Structure formats: structure tokens, C-alpha cells
Amino acid sequence: SWPPPPRHCASLTHLDVSRCGALSDEGLAALARGCLKLHALGLEAYADISDKGLLALAAHCTSLSQLNLWVCAAVSDDGVCAIAAACRRLTSIDLRLCTKVSGVAVSALAEHCPNLTELYTERAGRIDDAAIVALAAGCPKLLLLDVGWCNVGDA
């Protein structure tokens, strides 16, 4: 069974636990159930965070505007698509070195997150021209796009 949600952080809006140790999908789910007002969450470099944790986050933290998943290598399109569909206020997401993420996730962000201003996808996986075209159409406020080491052309 998953741990109970934290009792004393119901008003928490910003949390960065990047590189703090061992956070699992179960821990992320408990955090999501207890911190419904989260706007910004840093989860950099958690190898054990997967789509399962992101699905819990999407179910409970729909006010997220900033999410850092840099080097969360177990995260894939399914988790990012769930975040995109549920967290429509998203303005910034970092997917660098999320090697299982593809243009499918980027296209979902383009479809559901029109307020996106920053997207980092350096070495994220299979980001393609179609995803970049979708971003151009769906995210008119985009100011920063990092596609370093991605296989994109001049779409």
C-alpha cells in the first residue's frame, strides 16, 4: 500500500526535491495526494520515477505550471501525455535526457498546453519535425525551445 499523503503541506505551491535521494512512484503519488496546490515541482534525476508516478501527479496536481523531469529516464510518452492533458496551465517542462519521450509527448503538450513558454528536450529521444510543427501551431507563447541532440530538421 502507498504511504499516506503528507498532512502538513496542503498549501505548498513550490517544491524542488531534485537529486535529494530516493523518491519512488509511491512517494510521488503520496506527495501528489497531499499537495494539491503545487504549481512548480522539481524532480531532476530520479531514475525510479516513471509514468506511474506522473499519472498520480496528473490526477491530483492539475495546477502545475512548472515541471522539471530532467534525467528521469523511466518517464515515457504516456506519463507526459497525462501531464499535458491534466495540467493545462503548464508553462515550463524539462524533459532533457528523458530518452523514452518522443514527438508524441511533445505533440500532446502542443495540443493541451497553449501557455507553454519553455520546453527543454535535449537528448530526449525521438523528437521529430512533426512535433516541432505542432508546437509552432499550438504554443504561440513559446519563448525557449531546446532541441539539442534531437533529430529535427528545418520544418
XYZ file of N, CA and C in Angstrom:
465
model
N 0.840 -1.184 0.000
C 0.000 0.000 0.000
C 0.879 1.240 0.000
N 0.381 2.287 -0.600
C 1.137 3.526 -0.700
C 1.103 4.268 0.618
N 2.131 5.068 0.873
C 2.134 5.839 2.115
C 1.007 6.866 2.104
N 0.571 7.267 3.306
C -0.484 8.288 3.369
C 0.037 9.624 2.867
N -0.856 10.506 2.420
C -0.400 11.818 1.957
C 0.130 12.645 3.119
N 1.096 13.514 2.854
C 1.610 14.370 3.922
C 0.505 15.283 4.449
N 0.471 15.477 5.757
C -0.599 16.262 6.378
C -0.291 17.745 6.441
N 0.949 18.106 6.442
C 1.313 19.483 6.754
C 1.765 20.296 5.549
N 1.449 19.855 4.360
C 1.891 20.619 3.192
C 0.748 20.900 2.218
N -0.449 20.976 2.719
C -1.612 21.187 1.856
C -1.552 22.508 1.104
N -0.850 23.504 1.633
C -0.763 24.818 0.980
C 0.508 24.986 0.153
N 1.331 23.978 0.105
C 2.604 24.058 -0.623
C 2.369 24.296 -2.106
N 3.045 25.303 -2.673
C 2.892 25.593 -4.100
C 4.156 25.311 -4.904
N 5.327 25.348 -4.281
C 6.600 25.133 -4.973
C 7.433 24.131 -4.180
N 7.935 23.122 -4.856
C 8.762 22.115 -4.204
C 9.818 21.626 -5.188
N 11.063 21.627 -4.738
C 12.156 21.087 -5.543
C 12.872 20.031 -4.718
N 12.710 18.788 -5.109
C 13.381 17.676 -4.437
C 14.408 17.038 -5.368
N 14.870 17.791 -6.347
C 15.840 17.291 -7.313
C 17.087 16.765 -6.619
N 17.498 15.568 -7.024
C 18.736 14.946 -6.555
C 18.825 14.838 -5.036
N 17.678 14.680 -4.391
C 17.661 14.620 -2.922
C 17.757 13.202 -2.377
N 17.761 12.224 -3.200
C 17.828 10.857 -2.703
C 16.850 9.966 -3.423
N 16.213 9.093 -2.669
C 15.339 8.083 -3.264
C 13.880 8.495 -3.161
N 13.314 8.940 -4.255
C 11.882 9.203 -4.339
C 11.318 8.225 -5.355
N 10.325 7.480 -4.931
C 9.709 6.460 -5.791
C 8.381 6.960 -6.334
N 7.800 6.183 -7.228
C 6.461 6.490 -7.727
C 5.458 6.554 -6.577
N 5.597 5.648 -5.613
C 4.700 5.624 -4.463
C 4.843 6.897 -3.641
N 6.060 7.345 -3.435
C 6.294 8.588 -2.705
C 5.754 9.792 -3.449
N 5.930 9.807 -4.771
C 5.403 10.904 -5.585
C 3.874 10.913 -5.542
N 3.270 9.746 -5.576
C 1.807 9.663 -5.507
C 1.297 10.193 -4.160
N 1.977 9.844 -3.076
C 1.582 10.346 -1.757
C 1.737 11.860 -1.704
N 2.826 12.352 -2.250
C 3.051 13.798 -2.304
C 1.943 14.478 -3.104
N 1.598 13.912 -4.242
C 0.555 14.489 -5.097
C -0.797 14.518 -4.384
N -1.119 13.461 -3.658
C -2.402 13.404 -2.934
C -2.468 14.424 -1.804
N -1.330 14.805 -1.260
C -1.316 15.733 -0.134
C -1.026 17.171 -0.489
N -0.523 17.410 -1.673
C -0.107 18.763 -2.075
C -0.838 19.181 -3.342
N -2.124 19.341 -3.235
C -2.977 19.597 -4.398
C -2.755 20.964 -5.025
N -2.099 21.888 -4.312
C -1.911 23.247 -4.813
C -0.554 23.461 -5.475
N 0.190 22.388 -5.710
C 1.520 22.534 -6.312
C 1.440 23.233 -7.665
N 2.285 24.233 -7.832
C 2.431 24.931 -9.107
C 3.759 24.576 -9.774
N 4.794 24.349 -8.962
C 6.126 24.051 -9.501
C 6.710 22.862 -8.752
N 7.242 21.908 -9.510
C 7.810 20.708 -8.915
C 9.093 20.328 -9.644
N 10.170 20.190 -8.895
C 11.454 19.754 -9.432
C 11.730 18.320 -9.042
N 11.871 17.455 -10.029
C 12.128 16.026 -9.810
C 13.376 15.565 -10.558
N 14.317 16.427 -10.730
C 15.511 16.126 -11.526
C 16.259 14.905 -11.005
N 16.578 14.014 -11.937
C 17.485 12.883 -11.715
C 16.918 11.796 -10.797
N 15.674 11.443 -10.989
C 15.084 10.322 -10.250
C 14.842 9.169 -11.212
N 15.724 8.192 -11.181
C 15.629 7.050 -12.085
C 14.394 6.196 -11.805
N 13.875 6.255 -10.574
C 12.735 5.416 -10.215
C 11.384 6.069 -10.462
N 11.366 7.326 -10.862
C 10.103 7.977 -11.197
C 9.726 7.556 -12.618
N 8.520 7.036 -12.758
C 8.069 6.547 -14.066
C 6.696 7.140 -14.392
N 6.094 6.625 -15.421
C 4.759 7.065 -15.817
C 3.746 6.860 -14.695
N 3.933 5.832 -13.902
C 3.024 5.557 -12.788
C 2.972 6.759 -11.832
N 4.119 7.320 -11.514
C 4.173 8.496 -10.651
C 3.581 9.720 -11.324
N 3.861 9.877 -12.626
C 3.315 11.027 -13.349
C 1.796 10.943 -13.489
N 1.255 9.754 -13.612
C -0.202 9.595 -13.671
C -0.847 10.048 -12.358
N -0.222 9.733 -11.247
C -0.724 10.197 -9.946
C -0.618 11.712 -9.843
N 0.480 12.246 -10.315
C 0.678 13.700 -10.304
C -0.397 14.380 -11.160
N -0.655 13.845 -12.327
C -1.678 14.405 -13.228
C -3.071 14.314 -12.609
N -3.328 13.279 -11.852
C -4.648 13.098 -11.249
C -4.916 14.078 -10.114
N -3.867 14.532 -9.433
C -4.063 15.333 -8.227
C -3.540 16.766 -8.309
N -2.571 17.021 -9.137
C -1.905 18.336 -9.156
C -2.144 19.044 -10.488
N -3.374 19.338 -10.766
C -3.743 19.913 -12.062
C -3.368 21.388 -12.200
N -2.895 22.016 -11.122
C -2.466 23.419 -11.188
C -0.993 23.572 -11.531
N -0.310 22.469 -11.812
C 1.125 22.551 -12.134
C 1.362 23.482 -13.310
N 2.333 24.373 -13.146
C 2.745 25.232 -14.255
C 4.202 24.982 -14.634
N 4.988 24.419 -13.722
C 6.400 24.131 -13.996
C 6.723 22.727 -13.500
N 7.369 21.953 -14.365
C 7.745 20.587 -14.005
C 9.120 20.270 -14.568
N 10.030 19.867 -13.698
C 11.385 19.503 -14.099
C 11.543 17.993 -13.966
N 11.686 17.316 -15.091
C 11.889 15.868 -15.134
C 13.243 15.506 -15.736
N 14.188 16.425 -15.698
C 15.498 16.201 -16.299
C 16.108 14.908 -15.759
N 16.510 14.039 -16.647
C 17.160 12.762 -16.358
C 16.245 11.791 -15.599
N 14.955 11.890 -15.784
C 14.022 10.886 -15.264
C 13.825 9.873 -16.392
N 14.785 8.986 -16.515
C 14.895 8.128 -17.695
C 13.777 7.111 -17.834
N 13.008 6.833 -16.772
C 11.919 5.862 -16.863
C 10.620 6.494 -17.363
N 10.594 7.818 -17.460
C 9.406 8.533 -17.930
C 9.277 8.358 -19.449
N 8.043 8.119 -19.908
C 7.818 7.959 -21.345
C 6.666 8.852 -21.805
N 6.275 8.665 -23.039
C 5.179 9.443 -23.627
C 3.902 9.362 -22.799
N 3.577 8.183 -22.278
C 2.323 8.014 -21.536
C 2.226 8.977 -20.353
N 3.282 9.086 -19.585
C 3.275 9.969 -18.426
C 3.210 11.434 -18.808
N 3.985 11.823 -19.816
C 3.992 13.221 -20.249
C 2.653 13.587 -20.887
N 2.063 12.676 -21.634
C 0.744 12.939 -22.232
C -0.309 13.124 -21.147
N -0.234 12.361 -20.067
C -1.177 12.517 -18.955
C -0.998 13.876 -18.291
N 0.233 14.288 -18.095
C 0.520 15.609 -17.517
C -0.031 16.696 -18.444
N 0.226 16.573 -19.729
C -0.239 17.584 -20.689
C -1.756 17.717 -20.662
N -2.456 16.608 -20.642
C -3.914 16.631 -20.670
C -4.513 17.186 -19.380
N -3.869 16.933 -18.245
C -4.421 17.341 -16.953
C -3.935 18.719 -16.491
N -2.730 19.082 -16.878
C -2.094 20.308 -16.366
C -2.022 21.348 -17.478
N -3.140 21.868 -17.853
C -3.236 22.775 -18.998
C -2.649 24.150 -18.735
N -2.281 24.426 -17.482
C -1.620 25.697 -17.141
C -0.109 25.604 -17.261
N 0.393 24.484 -17.708
C 1.830 24.261 -17.801
C 2.502 25.341 -18.648
N 3.532 25.970 -18.087
C 4.300 26.975 -18.824
C 5.723 26.504 -19.094
N 6.226 25.568 -18.287
C 7.601 25.110 -18.449
C 7.707 23.639 -18.082
N 8.363 22.871 -18.959
C 8.619 21.465 -18.660
C 9.995 21.104 -19.195
N 10.753 20.400 -18.370
C 12.108 19.982 -18.719
C 12.125 18.474 -18.897
N 12.353 18.036 -20.130
C 12.386 16.616 -20.474
C 13.768 16.181 -20.955
N 14.784 16.972 -20.644
C 16.136 16.618 -21.102
C 16.541 15.248 -20.562
N 17.096 14.452 -21.456
C 17.577 13.108 -21.157
C 16.481 12.152 -20.689
N 15.242 12.461 -20.990
C 14.140 11.508 -20.816
C 14.064 10.743 -22.137
N 14.883 9.735 -22.254
C 15.129 9.090 -23.545
C 13.946 8.283 -24.086
N 12.934 8.032 -23.264
C 11.743 7.300 -23.727
C 10.648 8.245 -24.207
N 10.910 9.545 -24.184
C 9.935 10.541 -24.612
C 10.145 10.823 -26.098
N 9.049 10.925 -26.841
C 9.154 11.146 -28.287
C 8.297 12.340 -28.700
N 8.177 12.506 -29.991
C 7.334 13.549 -30.543
C 5.872 13.412 -30.146
N 5.438 12.233 -29.773
C 4.065 12.017 -29.316
C 3.781 12.881 -28.084
N 4.695 12.870 -27.126
C 4.533 13.664 -25.905
C 4.603 15.157 -26.218
N 5.531 15.540 -27.076
C 5.670 16.951 -27.444
C 4.409 17.434 -28.157
N 3.853 16.618 -29.022
C 2.607 16.978 -29.708
C 1.446 17.106 -28.722
N 1.417 16.266 -27.686
C 0.378 16.376 -26.655
C 0.530 17.688 -25.888
N 1.756 18.072 -25.591
C 1.988 19.363 -24.938
C 1.493 20.498 -25.833
N 1.770 20.399 -27.119
C 1.326 21.425 -28.070
C -0.192 21.508 -28.123
N -0.854 20.369 -28.049
C -2.316 20.324 -28.138
C -3.000 20.854 -26.875
N -2.451 20.533 -25.706
C -3.140 20.815 -24.451
C -2.597 21.986 -23.643
N -1.411 22.469 -23.950
C -0.744 23.468 -23.107
C -0.395 24.732 -23.901
N -1.386 25.539 -24.244
C -1.136 26.717 -25.077
C -0.317 27.810 -24.391
N -0.184 27.733 -23.069
C 0.593 28.736 -22.338
C 2.053 28.352 -22.168
N 2.473 27.265 -22.787
C 3.856 26.804 -22.666
C 4.821 27.870 -23.182
N 5.785 28.255 -22.339
C 6.798 29.238 -22.738
C 8.186 28.618 -22.816
N 8.415 27.499 -22.108
C 9.733 26.846 -22.097
C 9.575 25.341 -22.227
N 10.315 24.779 -23.175
C 10.343 23.329 -23.345
C 11.770 22.898 -23.615
N 12.258 22.033 -22.743
C 13.614 21.503 -22.875
C 13.512 20.032 -23.261
N 14.065 19.679 -24.424
C 14.007 18.284 -24.877
C 15.377 17.752 -25.297
N 16.436 18.440 -24.935
C 17.777 18.000 -25.340
C 17.990 16.526 -25.003
N 18.375 15.753 -26.018
C 18.642 14.321 -25.881
C 17.463 13.549 -25.310
N 16.266 14.021 -25.593
C 15.068 13.402 -25.011
C 14.657 12.119 -25.712
N 15.075 11.896 -26.886
C 14.643 10.692 -27.592
C 14.263 11.028 -29.008
N 13.113 10.581 -29.416
C 12.695 10.673 -30.806
C 11.783 11.879 -31.039
N 12.323 13.057 -30.875
C 11.583 14.284 -31.174
C 11.742 14.535 -32.673
N 10.639 14.739 -33.369
C 10.702 14.856 -34.822
C 10.145 16.190 -35.308
N 10.257 16.409 -36.614
C 9.775 17.647 -37.226
C 8.285 17.878 -36.984
N 7.481 16.821 -37.035
C 6.033 16.966 -36.848
C 5.716 17.533 -35.464
N 6.474 17.132 -34.472
C 6.264 17.653 -33.119
C 6.609 19.133 -33.044
N 7.647 19.535 -33.733
C 8.051 20.942 -33.738
C 6.998 21.788 -34.455
N 6.460 21.276 -35.553
C 5.397 21.977 -36.270
C 4.165 22.112 -35.364
N 3.838 21.052 -34.612
C 2.700 21.106 -33.680
C 2.932 22.161 -32.609
N 4.159 22.253 -32.103
C 4.487 23.287 -31.112
C 4.281 24.683 -31.681
N 4.738 24.883 -32.889
C 4.603 26.198 -33.520
C 3.129 26.590 -33.651
N 2.287 25.633 -33.932
C 0.862 25.912 -34.095
C 0.137 26.032 -32.760
N 0.506 25.210 -31.784
C -0.254 25.132 -30.549
C 0.251 25.939 -29.376
N 1.482 26.412 -29.448
C 2.090 27.118 -28.315
C 2.617 28.481 -28.755
N 1.725 29.431 -28.985
C 2.157 30.736 -29.501
C 3.004 31.549 -28.528
N 3.015 31.170 -27.237
C 3.780 31.910 -26.234
C 5.167 31.317 -26.006
N 5.517 30.271 -26.743
C 6.798 29.593 -26.558
C 7.960 30.552 -26.801
N 8.820 30.701 -25.804
C 9.973 31.592 -25.887
C 11.285 30.829 -25.944
N 11.332 29.638 -25.321
C 12.557 28.860 -25.257
C 12.251 27.426 -25.667
N 12.972 26.951 -26.661
C 12.836 25.580 -27.125
C 14.221 24.984 -27.280
N 14.526 23.986 -26.471
C 15.825 23.322 -26.510
C 15.634 21.964 -27.170
N 16.134 21.818 -28.400
C 16.050 20.555 -29.118
C 17.446 20.015 -29.448
N 18.419 20.379 -28.626
C 19.787 19.918 -28.835
C 19.870 18.398 -28.866
N 20.615 17.875 -29.804
C 20.842 16.459 -29.978
C 19.566 15.687 -30.321
N 18.545 16.402 -30.794
C 17.326 15.742 -31.269
C 17.391 15.699 -32.795
N 16.691 14.763 -33.376
C 16.723 14.576 -34.826
C 15.647 15.418 -35.495
N 15.855 16.733 -35.506
C 14.921 17.621 -36.162
C 15.612 18.321 -37.323
N 14.820 18.666 -38.311
C 15.362 19.328 -39.493
C 14.978 20.782 -39.532
N 14.595 21.251 -40.693
C 14.257 22.662 -40.854
C 12.751 22.862 -41.093
N 11.943 22.023 -40.397
C 10.483 22.116 -40.525
C 10.037 23.498 -40.137
